[in-house]
Amino acid sequence: MNRPSPAATSLSELSPSARRRSVTAVIAGTAVEYFDWIAYASFAVYFAPQIFPADTQTASLLQSAAIFAVGFFFRPLGSIFFGKLADRRGRRDALVLSITLMTVGTLLIAVTPTYAQAGALAPALLLVARVLQGLALGGEYGPLAASLREIAPANRRTLYSSAYMSANVIGQVFGFLLLLLLNAVLSKEQMAAFGWRVPFVLAALGAVAVGVLRRKMSEGPEFTATVTAASTGPRGSLRELFTTNRTGTLLAMTIIGMGTVSFYTYAVYMQKLAVNSFGAKIPEASTIATVSLLVMGIAQPLLGMLGDRVGATTVSAIGFAGCVVVAVPGYLLMSTSPSFSVLLLTACVLVIFPAMGIATSQVIVTGLFPARLRALGAGFASAATIAVFGGTLEYVALSFKQADLEILHFVYLTVTSAIGLLAVLAVRKRNWPSGTRLGSTETSQKEKTAEGGSDRAPTPTAGPAITERG
């Protein structure tokens, strides 16, 4: 059970080609999974009335959003199962299994009948599919985040970790581009009849290809060494996250959870916001969402390189602070001047701030856990908080909209961003491994003292991640 994956290799054996192959396998899966994930959110305006008949569009979307949220609440279970698997058997095995489960859930959505065809069975099948996808996505982040950190050169960890979000954005952009294409070639009736199924079929085919790639990926040398040591040492557990690593776990959950609110508002909910609140047509709203996502995706590697240079906590703190400042004014600008050009420009500016947090959060969070606990810790922190804040975001936003209090959603965004900023500053103040210039490994106390709490890179040394005493 404690043997490393057959593809595991030592530091000296991890060639540039093996590193490229492994990174490609990891991030390609992310692109496919988020293509599928965004397809549900983007195409809901077409399939929601087919599966959830209601008197108004908002009511149908609320039912669709509720099913969307169910997938989020199964993420923590997936993170625990796949996190333990990744920490004990290997990142590769966990990532292969998660993409397989995602394939099954995606195919099920593609063949789900309408309410007119199957009655209550239609939403029931969609619910099952979302549960499978929730388990898969919950199990994806921890092994993926750990793998990118362990594969990367020590001075490029923020850049490598930012590749996750680049792939995430690529998947979403392709989802929006497909929506634009199908809107151009199919009528509204055809989209409602069968066009909405196309992205799920394509996602399933892509997931099969990713599964093949992941079977050939390599394990990072840090994990290989950890597996060898773990054969005689204790195994990481969920209990340990909240005992010896409790402060690191709580900070990780706060950073991810608070960042989720801004990301899902500007990257996922923006299309519905433009259509349902600002009167934009669906093609216009899709264009706004696609272009703003492209801005975020292009920014990721640039912000990753910046994080490796000046410190990931510095970049992340600026991002959270920016969200605090612009959330409410940005909404007021869009609501008072809802022209296509104003909506597009405002969305592109607003998305820069969550992009700063997203590009750096992964390497901050993985630095809060030792390798033997990293996939479980990062995965659970991500899944639990995204379930709460991401899974409910559309429902909360639509509820505010229905009550004619939509601005309160952006007040909510402001408050959560302020809390995220405090969490990042806490990591930075304590000068934990992820509070140093990211890309480095754990730091000795002597080196921390010499750094004087700065965000500069220390000399990497072997050692445990953050623990609580007493």
CSV table of C-alpha atoms in Angstrom, one decimal:
chain,number,residue,atom,x,y,z
A,1,MET,CA,0.0,0.0,0.0
A,2,ASN,CA,2.9,2.4,0.7
A,3,ARG,CA,4.8,1.7,-2.5
A,4,PRO,CA,5.2,4.7,-4.8
A,5,SER,CA,3.6,4.7,-8.2
A,6,PRO,CA,5.6,2.7,-10.9
A,7,ALA,CA,6.2,6.0,-12.6
A,8,ALA,CA,7.8,7.5,-9.5
A,9,THR,CA,11.3,8.8,-9.9
A,10,SER,CA,14.0,10.4,-7.8
A,11,LEU,CA,15.1,14.1,-8.1
A,12,SER,CA,18.1,13.3,-10.3
A,13,GLU,CA,15.9,11.2,-12.6
A,14,LEU,CA,13.2,13.7,-13.1
A,15,SER,CA,14.1,14.9,-16.6
A,16,PRO,CA,12.6,18.0,-18.2
A,17,SER,CA,10.6,15.8,-20.6
A,18,ALA,CA,9.2,13.8,-17.7
A,19,ARG,CA,8.3,17.1,-15.9
A,20,ARG,CA,6.6,18.5,-19.0
A,21,ARG,CA,4.7,15.2,-19.6
A,22,SER,CA,3.5,15.1,-16.0
A,23,VAL,CA,2.4,18.8,-15.9
A,24,THR,CA,0.6,18.4,-19.2
A,25,ALA,CA,-1.3,15.3,-17.8
A,26,VAL,CA,-2.3,17.2,-14.7
A,27,ILE,CA,-3.5,20.4,-16.2
A,28,ALA,CA,-5.2,18.8,-19.2
A,29,GLY,CA,-7.5,17.1,-16.8
A,30,THR,CA,-8.2,20.4,-15.1
A,31,ALA,CA,-9.1,22.0,-18.5
A,32,VAL,CA,-11.5,19.1,-19.3
A,33,GLU,CA,-13.1,19.0,-15.9
A,34,TYR,CA,-13.8,22.8,-15.8
A,35,PHE,CA,-15.0,22.8,-19.4
A,36,ASP,CA,-17.6,20.3,-18.2
A,37,TRP,CA,-18.2,22.3,-15.0
A,38,ILE,CA,-18.8,25.6,-16.8
A,39,ALA,CA,-20.9,23.9,-19.4
A,40,TYR,CA,-23.5,23.1,-16.7
A,41,ALA,CA,-23.5,26.8,-15.5
A,42,SER,CA,-23.5,28.3,-19.1
A,43,PHE,CA,-26.0,26.0,-20.8
A,44,ALA,CA,-28.4,26.0,-17.8
A,45,VAL,CA,-30.5,28.7,-19.5
A,46,TYR,CA,-31.4,26.1,-22.1
A,47,PHE,CA,-31.7,22.8,-20.2
A,48,ALA,CA,-33.1,24.2,-16.9
A,49,PRO,CA,-36.6,24.7,-18.4
A,50,GLN,CA,-36.4,21.2,-20.0
A,51,ILE,CA,-35.6,19.5,-16.7
A,52,PHE,CA,-37.0,21.9,-14.1
A,53,PRO,CA,-40.3,23.3,-15.5
A,54,ALA,CA,-41.4,26.5,-13.7
A,55,ASP,CA,-43.4,29.7,-14.2
A,56,THR,CA,-40.4,32.0,-14.6
A,57,GLN,CA,-36.8,31.8,-15.9
A,58,THR,CA,-35.4,32.8,-12.5
A,59,ALA,CA,-37.4,30.0,-10.8
A,60,SER,CA,-36.0,27.4,-13.2
A,61,LEU,CA,-32.5,28.7,-12.8
A,62,LEU,CA,-32.9,28.5,-9.0
A,63,GLN,CA,-33.7,24.8,-9.2
A,64,SER,CA,-30.8,24.3,-11.6
A,65,ALA,CA,-28.5,26.2,-9.2
A,66,ALA,CA,-29.7,24.0,-6.3
A,67,ILE,CA,-28.6,20.9,-8.2
A,68,PHE,CA,-25.4,22.6,-9.1
A,69,ALA,CA,-24.8,23.2,-5.4
A,70,VAL,CA,-25.3,19.5,-4.6
A,71,GLY,CA,-22.2,18.6,-6.5
A,72,PHE,CA,-20.2,21.0,-4.3
A,73,PHE,CA,-21.4,19.4,-1.1
A,74,PHE,CA,-20.0,16.0,-2.2
A,75,ARG,CA,-16.6,17.6,-2.8
A,76,PRO,CA,-15.4,17.1,0.8
A,77,LEU,CA,-16.1,13.4,0.6
A,78,GLY,CA,-14.1,13.2,-2.6
A,79,SER,CA,-11.3,15.2,-1.2
A,80,ILE,CA,-11.0,12.8,1.8
A,81,PHE,CA,-11.0,9.6,-0.3
A,82,PHE,CA,-8.8,10.8,-3.1
A,83,GLY,CA,-6.5,12.8,-0.7
A,84,LYS,CA,-5.8,9.7,1.4
A,85,LEU,CA,-5.3,7.7,-1.8
A,86,ALA,CA,-2.9,10.2,-3.2
A,87,ASP,CA,-0.9,10.5,0.0
A,88,ARG,CA,-0.6,6.8,0.4
A,89,ARG,CA,-0.5,5.3,-3.1
A,90,GLY,CA,0.5,8.2,-5.3
A,91,ARG,CA,-0.7,11.4,-6.9
A,92,ARG,CA,-1.0,9.6,-10.3
A,93,ASP,CA,-3.4,6.8,-9.1
A,94,ALA,CA,-5.7,9.4,-7.5
A,95,LEU,CA,-5.7,11.6,-10.6
A,96,VAL,CA,-6.5,8.7,-12.9
A,97,LEU,CA,-9.4,7.6,-10.8
A,98,SER,CA,-10.8,11.1,-10.4
A,99,ILE,CA,-10.9,11.7,-14.2
A,100,THR,CA,-12.6,8.3,-14.7
A,101,LEU,CA,-15.4,9.2,-12.3
A,102,MET,CA,-15.8,12.6,-13.9
A,103,THR,CA,-16.2,10.8,-17.3
A,104,VAL,CA,-19.1,8.7,-16.0
A,105,GLY,CA,-20.9,11.7,-14.5
A,106,THR,CA,-20.5,13.7,-17.7
A,107,LEU,CA,-21.9,11.0,-19.9
A,108,LEU,CA,-24.9,10.7,-17.6
A,109,ILE,CA,-25.7,14.4,-18.0
A,110,ALA,CA,-25.3,14.0,-21.8
A,111,VAL,CA,-28.1,11.3,-21.9
A,112,THR,CA,-30.4,12.7,-19.2
A,113,PRO,CA,-34.0,12.8,-20.6
A,114,THR,CA,-36.2,15.9,-20.2
A,115,TYR,CA,-39.0,16.2,-17.7
A,116,ALA,CA,-41.5,15.8,-20.5
A,117,GLN,CA,-39.9,12.5,-21.4
A,118,ALA,CA,-39.2,10.9,-18.0
A,119,GLY,CA,-40.9,13.0,-15.3
A,120,ALA,CA,-39.2,13.1,-12.0
A,121,LEU,CA,-36.5,10.7,-13.2
A,122,ALA,CA,-34.9,13.5,-15.2
A,123,PRO,CA,-33.9,15.7,-12.3
A,124,ALA,CA,-33.0,12.6,-10.3
A,125,LEU,CA,-30.5,11.5,-13.0
A,126,LEU,CA,-29.1,14.9,-13.1
A,127,LEU,CA,-28.7,14.9,-9.4
A,128,VAL,CA,-26.8,11.5,-9.5
A,129,ALA,CA,-24.5,12.9,-12.2
A,130,ARG,CA,-23.7,16.0,-10.2
A,131,VAL,CA,-22.9,13.9,-7.2
A,132,LEU,CA,-20.4,11.9,-9.2
A,133,GLN,CA,-18.9,15.0,-10.6
A,134,GLY,CA,-18.7,16.6,-7.2
A,135,LEU,CA,-16.8,13.6,-5.8
A,136,ALA,CA,-14.4,13.7,-8.8
A,137,LEU,CA,-13.7,17.4,-8.6
A,138,GLY,CA,-13.4,17.2,-4.8
A,139,GLY,CA,-10.8,14.6,-5.2
A,140,GLU,CA,-8.9,16.4,-8.0
A,141,TYR,CA,-7.6,19.5,-6.3
A,142,GLY,CA,-5.5,17.9,-3.5
A,143,PRO,CA,-3.5,15.4,-5.6
A,144,LEU,CA,-3.2,18.0,-8.4
A,145,ALA,CA,-1.9,20.8,-6.2
A,146,ALA,CA,0.5,18.5,-4.4
A,147,SER,CA,1.8,17.1,-7.7
A,148,LEU,CA,2.4,20.5,-9.3
A,149,ARG,CA,4.3,21.7,-6.2
A,150,GLU,CA,6.4,18.5,-6.1
A,151,ILE,CA,7.2,18.4,-9.8
A,152,ALA,CA,8.2,22.0,-10.1
A,153,PRO,CA,11.7,23.4,-9.7
A,154,ALA,CA,12.1,25.0,-6.3
A,155,ASN,CA,12.3,28.5,-7.7
A,156,ARG,CA,9.3,28.1,-10.0
A,157,ARG,CA,6.6,26.7,-7.7
A,158,THR,CA,4.2,29.6,-8.0
A,159,LEU,CA,4.5,29.6,-11.7
A,160,TYR,CA,3.8,25.9,-11.9
A,161,SER,CA,1.0,26.1,-9.5
A,162,SER,CA,-0.6,29.0,-11.5
A,163,ALA,CA,-0.8,26.6,-14.4
A,164,TYR,CA,-3.7,25.0,-12.6
A,165,MET,CA,-5.8,28.1,-12.9
A,166,SER,CA,-4.6,28.7,-16.5
A,167,ALA,CA,-6.0,25.3,-17.3
A,168,ASN,CA,-9.1,26.0,-15.4
A,169,VAL,CA,-9.6,29.2,-17.4
A,170,ILE,CA,-8.8,27.5,-20.7
A,171,GLY,CA,-11.5,24.9,-20.0
A,172,GLN,CA,-14.1,27.6,-19.2
A,173,VAL,CA,-13.1,29.7,-22.2
A,174,PHE,CA,-13.6,26.7,-24.5
A,175,GLY,CA,-17.0,26.1,-22.8
A,176,PHE,CA,-18.1,29.7,-23.5
A,177,LEU,CA,-16.7,29.6,-27.1
A,178,LEU,CA,-18.6,26.5,-27.7
A,179,LEU,CA,-21.7,28.2,-26.4
A,180,LEU,CA,-21.1,31.1,-28.9
A,181,LEU,CA,-20.6,28.7,-31.7
A,182,LEU,CA,-23.7,26.7,-31.0
A,183,ASN,CA,-25.7,29.9,-30.6
A,184,ALA,CA,-24.5,30.9,-34.1
A,185,VAL,CA,-25.4,27.7,-35.9
A,186,LEU,CA,-28.4,26.5,-34.0
A,187,SER,CA,-31.8,28.1,-33.3
A,188,LYS,CA,-33.0,28.6,-29.7
A,189,GLU,CA,-35.4,25.7,-30.2
A,190,GLN,CA,-32.5,23.4,-31.4
A,191,MET,CA,-30.4,24.5,-28.4
A,192,ALA,CA,-33.1,23.6,-26.0
A,193,ALA,CA,-33.9,20.3,-27.8
A,194,PHE,CA,-30.3,18.9,-28.2
A,195,GLY,CA,-27.7,21.5,-28.5
A,196,TRP,CA,-27.1,21.7,-24.8
A,197,ARG,CA,-26.0,18.1,-24.8
A,198,VAL,CA,-23.0,18.7,-27.1
A,199,PRO,CA,-20.5,20.0,-24.5
A,200,PHE,CA,-21.1,17.1,-22.2
A,201,VAL,CA,-20.4,14.6,-25.0
A,202,LEU,CA,-17.2,16.4,-25.9
A,203,ALA,CA,-16.1,16.6,-22.3
A,204,ALA,CA,-16.5,12.9,-21.9
A,205,LEU,CA,-14.3,12.2,-24.9
A,206,GLY,CA,-11.7,14.6,-23.6
A,207,ALA,CA,-11.7,13.0,-20.2
A,208,VAL,CA,-11.0,9.6,-21.7
A,209,ALA,CA,-7.9,11.1,-23.5
A,210,VAL,CA,-6.7,12.7,-20.2
A,211,GLY,CA,-7.0,9.3,-18.4
A,212,VAL,CA,-4.5,7.9,-20.9
A,213,LEU,CA,-2.1,10.8,-20.4
A,214,ARG,CA,-2.2,10.5,-16.6
A,215,ARG,CA,-1.3,6.9,-16.6
A,216,LYS,CA,2.1,7.9,-18.0
A,217,MET,CA,2.8,10.8,-15.5
A,218,SER,CA,5.7,10.8,-13.0
A,219,GLU,CA,5.6,11.3,-9.2
A,220,GLY,CA,7.6,14.2,-7.8
A,221,PRO,CA,10.8,13.4,-5.9
A,222,GLU,CA,9.6,14.9,-2.6
A,223,PHE,CA,6.6,12.5,-2.6
A,224,THR,CA,8.8,9.5,-3.5
A,225,ALA,CA,11.0,10.2,-0.5
A,226,THR,CA,8.0,10.7,1.7
A,227,VAL,CA,6.4,7.3,0.7
A,228,THR,CA,9.7,5.6,1.6
A,229,ALA,CA,9.7,7.3,5.0
A,230,ALA,CA,6.0,6.6,5.6
A,231,SER,CA,6.5,2.9,5.4
A,232,THR,CA,7.7,3.1,9.1
A,233,GLY,CA,6.0,6.4,10.1
A,234,PRO,CA,2.5,7.6,10.8
A,235,ARG,CA,0.0,8.1,8.0
A,236,GLY,CA,-1.7,11.4,7.5
A,237,SER,CA,-5.4,11.5,8.6
A,238,LEU,CA,-8.3,14.0,8.7
A,239,ARG,CA,-7.9,14.1,12.5
A,240,GLU,CA,-4.3,15.3,12.1
A,241,LEU,CA,-5.4,18.2,10.0
A,242,PHE,CA,-7.2,19.7,13.0
A,243,THR,CA,-4.7,18.7,15.7
A,244,THR,CA,-1.0,19.1,14.8
A,245,ASN,CA,-1.8,21.1,11.6
A,246,ARG,CA,-5.0,22.9,12.8
A,247,THR,CA,-3.9,26.5,12.3
A,248,GLY,CA,-2.5,25.8,8.9
A,249,THR,CA,-5.7,24.0,7.9
A,250,LEU,CA,-7.9,26.8,9.1
A,251,LEU,CA,-5.9,29.4,7.3
A,252,ALA,CA,-5.9,27.3,4.1
A,253,MET,CA,-9.7,27.0,4.3
A,254,THR,CA,-10.1,30.7,4.8
A,255,ILE,CA,-7.8,31.7,1.9
A,256,ILE,CA,-9.5,29.3,-0.5
A,257,GLY,CA,-13.0,30.0,0.7
A,258,MET,CA,-12.9,33.7,0.6
A,259,GLY,CA,-11.2,33.7,-2.8
A,260,THR,CA,-13.9,31.4,-4.1
A,261,VAL,CA,-16.6,34.1,-3.6
A,262,SER,CA,-14.8,36.6,-5.9
A,263,PHE,CA,-13.8,34.0,-8.4
A,264,TYR,CA,-17.3,32.5,-8.8
A,265,THR,CA,-18.9,35.9,-8.9
A,266,TYR,CA,-16.8,37.2,-11.7
A,267,ALA,CA,-15.9,34.0,-13.6
A,268,VAL,CA,-19.0,31.8,-13.2
A,269,TYR,CA,-22.0,34.0,-12.3
A,270,MET,CA,-21.1,36.9,-14.6
A,271,GLN,CA,-23.0,35.5,-17.5
A,272,LYS,CA,-26.2,35.1,-15.6
A,273,LEU,CA,-25.7,38.5,-14.0
A,274,ALA,CA,-25.4,40.2,-17.4
A,275,VAL,CA,-28.5,38.4,-18.7
A,276,ASN,CA,-30.8,38.4,-15.7
A,277,SER,CA,-29.8,41.8,-14.1
A,278,PHE,CA,-28.4,44.0,-16.8
A,279,GLY,CA,-30.6,42.9,-19.8
A,280,ALA,CA,-27.7,41.6,-22.0
A,281,LYS,CA,-28.5,39.1,-24.7
A,282,ILE,CA,-27.1,35.6,-24.2
A,283,PRO,CA,-24.4,36.0,-27.0
A,284,GLU,CA,-23.3,39.3,-25.5
A,285,ALA,CA,-23.2,37.9,-22.0
A,286,SER,CA,-21.2,34.9,-23.3
A,287,THR,CA,-18.7,37.3,-25.0
A,288,ILE,CA,-18.3,39.3,-21.8
A,289,ALA,CA,-17.7,36.1,-19.7
A,290,THR,CA,-15.3,34.6,-22.3
A,291,VAL,CA,-13.2,37.8,-22.7
A,292,SER,CA,-12.9,38.4,-19.0
A,293,LEU,CA,-11.9,34.7,-18.5
A,294,LEU,CA,-9.2,35.1,-21.2
A,295,VAL,CA,-7.8,38.1,-19.3
A,296,MET,CA,-7.7,36.0,-16.2
A,297,GLY,CA,-6.0,33.1,-18.0
A,298,ILE,CA,-3.4,35.3,-19.7
A,299,ALA,CA,-2.7,36.9,-16.3
A,300,GLN,CA,-2.0,33.6,-14.5
A,301,PRO,CA,1.5,32.8,-15.7
A,302,LEU,CA,2.5,36.5,-15.4
A,303,LEU,CA,1.2,36.6,-11.8
A,304,GLY,CA,2.9,33.3,-11.1
A,305,MET,CA,6.3,34.6,-12.2
A,306,LEU,CA,5.6,37.7,-10.2
A,307,GLY,CA,4.8,35.6,-7.1
A,308,ASP,CA,8.1,33.7,-7.5
A,309,ARG,CA,9.9,37.0,-7.7
A,310,VAL,CA,8.3,39.2,-5.0
A,311,GLY,CA,6.4,36.7,-2.9
A,312,ALA,CA,3.1,34.9,-3.4
A,313,THR,CA,1.6,36.4,-0.2
A,314,THR,CA,2.3,39.9,-1.5
A,315,VAL,CA,0.5,39.3,-4.8
A,316,SER,CA,-2.4,37.5,-3.0
A,317,ALA,CA,-2.8,40.3,-0.5
A,318,ILE,CA,-3.0,42.9,-3.2
A,319,GLY,CA,-5.7,40.8,-5.0
A,320,PHE,CA,-7.9,40.5,-1.9
A,321,ALA,CA,-7.5,44.2,-1.1
A,322,GLY,CA,-8.5,45.1,-4.6
A,323,CYS,CA,-11.7,43.1,-4.3
A,324,VAL,CA,-12.5,44.9,-1.1
A,325,VAL,CA,-12.2,48.2,-2.9
A,326,VAL,CA,-13.9,47.6,-6.2
A,327,ALA,CA,-16.7,45.1,-5.5
A,328,VAL,CA,-19.6,47.5,-4.8
A,329,PRO,CA,-18.4,50.3,-7.1
A,330,GLY,CA,-18.0,47.9,-9.9
A,331,TYR,CA,-21.6,46.6,-9.5
A,332,LEU,CA,-23.0,50.1,-9.3
A,333,LEU,CA,-21.2,51.1,-12.5
A,334,MET,CA,-22.5,48.1,-14.4
A,335,SER,CA,-26.1,48.5,-13.1
A,336,THR,CA,-26.2,52.2,-14.0
A,337,SER,CA,-24.5,52.0,-17.4
A,338,PRO,CA,-25.4,48.5,-18.6
A,339,SER,CA,-24.1,48.9,-22.2
A,340,PHE,CA,-22.1,46.1,-23.8
A,341,SER,CA,-18.9,48.1,-23.8
A,342,VAL,CA,-19.2,49.2,-20.2
A,343,LEU,CA,-20.0,45.6,-19.0
A,344,LEU,CA,-17.1,44.2,-21.0
A,345,LEU,CA,-14.5,46.7,-19.8
A,346,THR,CA,-15.7,46.6,-16.2
A,347,ALA,CA,-15.7,42.8,-16.1
A,348,CYS,CA,-12.1,42.6,-17.5
A,349,VAL,CA,-10.9,45.1,-14.9
A,350,LEU,CA,-12.7,43.4,-12.0
A,351,VAL,CA,-11.4,39.9,-12.8
A,352,ILE,CA,-7.8,41.0,-12.3
A,353,PHE,CA,-8.1,41.1,-8.5
A,354,PRO,CA,-9.4,37.5,-8.0
A,355,ALA,CA,-6.8,36.4,-10.6
A,356,MET,CA,-4.0,37.6,-8.3
A,357,GLY,CA,-5.3,35.5,-5.4
A,358,ILE,CA,-6.0,32.5,-7.5
A,359,ALA,CA,-2.6,32.5,-9.1
A,360,THR,CA,-0.9,32.3,-5.7
A,361,SER,CA,-3.4,30.5,-3.4
A,362,GLN,CA,-2.4,27.0,-4.4
A,363,VAL,CA,1.3,27.3,-3.6
A,364,ILE,CA,0.4,29.1,-0.3
A,365,VAL,CA,-1.9,26.4,0.7
A,366,THR,CA,0.3,23.4,-0.2
A,367,GLY,CA,3.1,25.0,1.8
A,368,LEU,CA,1.0,24.7,4.9
A,369,PHE,CA,1.2,20.9,4.9
A,370,PRO,CA,4.0,18.3,4.9
A,371,ALA,CA,4.1,16.0,1.8
A,372,ARG,CA,2.6,13.0,3.6
A,373,LEU,CA,-0.5,15.1,4.4
A,374,ARG,CA,-0.4,17.5,1.5
A,375,ALA,CA,-3.0,16.1,-0.9
A,376,LEU,CA,-5.5,15.4,1.9
A,377,GLY,CA,-4.9,18.8,3.6
A,378,ALA,CA,-5.0,21.0,0.5
A,379,GLY,CA,-7.9,18.9,-1.0
A,380,PHE,CA,-10.1,19.0,2.1
A,381,ALA,CA,-9.5,22.7,2.7
A,382,SER,CA,-10.4,23.4,-0.9
A,383,ALA,CA,-13.4,21.1,-1.2
A,384,ALA,CA,-15.0,22.0,2.2
A,385,THR,CA,-14.8,25.7,1.6
A,386,ILE,CA,-15.8,25.7,-2.1
A,387,ALA,CA,-18.8,23.5,-1.1
A,388,VAL,CA,-19.9,26.2,1.3
A,389,PHE,CA,-19.0,29.4,-0.6
A,390,GLY,CA,-18.9,28.2,-4.2
A,391,GLY,CA,-21.8,25.8,-4.1
A,392,THR,CA,-24.2,28.3,-2.6
A,393,LEU,CA,-23.0,31.4,-4.5
A,394,GLU,CA,-25.4,31.3,-7.5
A,395,TYR,CA,-28.3,30.5,-5.2
A,396,VAL,CA,-27.5,33.3,-2.8
A,397,ALA,CA,-27.0,35.8,-5.6
A,398,LEU,CA,-30.2,34.8,-7.4
A,399,SER,CA,-32.1,35.0,-4.0
A,400,PHE,CA,-30.8,38.6,-3.5
A,401,LYS,CA,-31.9,39.3,-7.0
A,402,GLN,CA,-35.4,37.9,-6.5
A,403,ALA,CA,-35.7,40.0,-3.3
A,404,ASP,CA,-34.5,43.2,-5.2
A,405,LEU,CA,-31.5,43.4,-3.0
A,406,GLU,CA,-28.8,42.4,-5.5
A,407,ILE,CA,-26.2,44.9,-4.2
A,408,LEU,CA,-26.0,42.9,-0.9
A,409,HIS,CA,-24.3,40.1,-2.8
A,410,PHE,CA,-21.4,42.6,-3.6
A,411,VAL,CA,-21.4,43.7,0.0
A,412,TYR,CA,-21.0,40.0,0.9
A,413,LEU,CA,-18.1,39.8,-1.6
A,414,THR,CA,-16.4,42.8,0.0
A,415,VAL,CA,-16.6,41.3,3.5
A,416,THR,CA,-15.3,37.8,2.5
A,417,SER,CA,-12.4,39.4,0.6
A,418,ALA,CA,-11.5,41.4,3.7
A,419,ILE,CA,-11.4,38.2,5.7
A,420,GLY,CA,-9.2,36.5,3.0
A,421,LEU,CA,-6.8,39.4,3.2
A,422,LEU,CA,-6.4,39.0,6.9
A,423,ALA,CA,-5.7,35.3,6.5
A,424,VAL,CA,-3.0,35.9,3.9
A,425,LEU,CA,-1.4,38.6,6.2
A,426,ALA,CA,-1.5,36.0,9.0
A,427,VAL,CA,0.5,33.6,6.9
A,428,ARG,CA,2.9,36.3,5.9
A,429,LYS,CA,3.3,37.6,9.5
A,430,ARG,CA,4.1,34.1,10.9
A,431,ASN,CA,6.7,33.6,8.1
A,432,TRP,CA,5.6,30.1,7.5
A,433,PRO,CA,7.0,28.2,4.4
A,434,SER,CA,4.2,29.6,2.3
A,435,GLY,CA,4.8,33.0,3.7
A,436,THR,CA,8.3,33.2,2.2
A,437,ARG,CA,8.8,33.8,-1.5
A,438,LEU,CA,6.9,30.9,-2.9
A,439,GLY,CA,8.5,28.2,-4.8
A,440,SER,CA,10.8,27.4,-1.9
A,441,THR,CA,10.6,24.4,0.3
A,442,GLU,CA,10.3,24.4,4.1
A,443,THR,CA,12.6,26.7,5.9
A,444,SER,CA,14.7,26.3,9.1
A,445,GLN,CA,14.1,28.6,12.0
A,446,LYS,CA,17.5,30.1,11.6
A,447,GLU,CA,16.8,31.0,8.0
A,448,LYS,CA,13.4,32.4,9.0
A,449,THR,CA,15.0,34.7,11.6
A,450,ALA,CA,17.6,35.8,9.0
A,451,GLU,CA,14.8,36.7,6.6
A,452,GLY,CA,13.2,38.9,9.2
A,453,GLY,CA,9.7,38.0,8.1
A,454,SER,CA,10.3,39.1,4.5
A,455,ASP,CA,8.8,37.6,1.5
A,456,ARG,CA,12.2,36.7,0.0
A,457,ALA,CA,13.3,33.2,-0.8
A,458,PRO,CA,15.3,31.3,1.8
A,459,THR,CA,17.6,28.5,1.1
A,460,PRO,CA,15.6,25.3,0.9
A,461,THR,CA,16.1,22.7,3.7
A,462,ALA,CA,14.4,19.5,4.6
A,463,GLY,CA,11.9,19.7,7.4
A,464,PRO,CA,8.3,19.4,8.4
A,465,ALA,CA,5.6,21.8,7.6
A,466,ILE,CA,3.7,23.8,10.1
A,467,THR,CA,2.7,22.1,13.3
A,468,GLU,CA,0.9,23.2,16.4
A,469,ARG,CA,2.4,22.5,19.8
A,470,GLY,CA,0.6,21.7,23.0
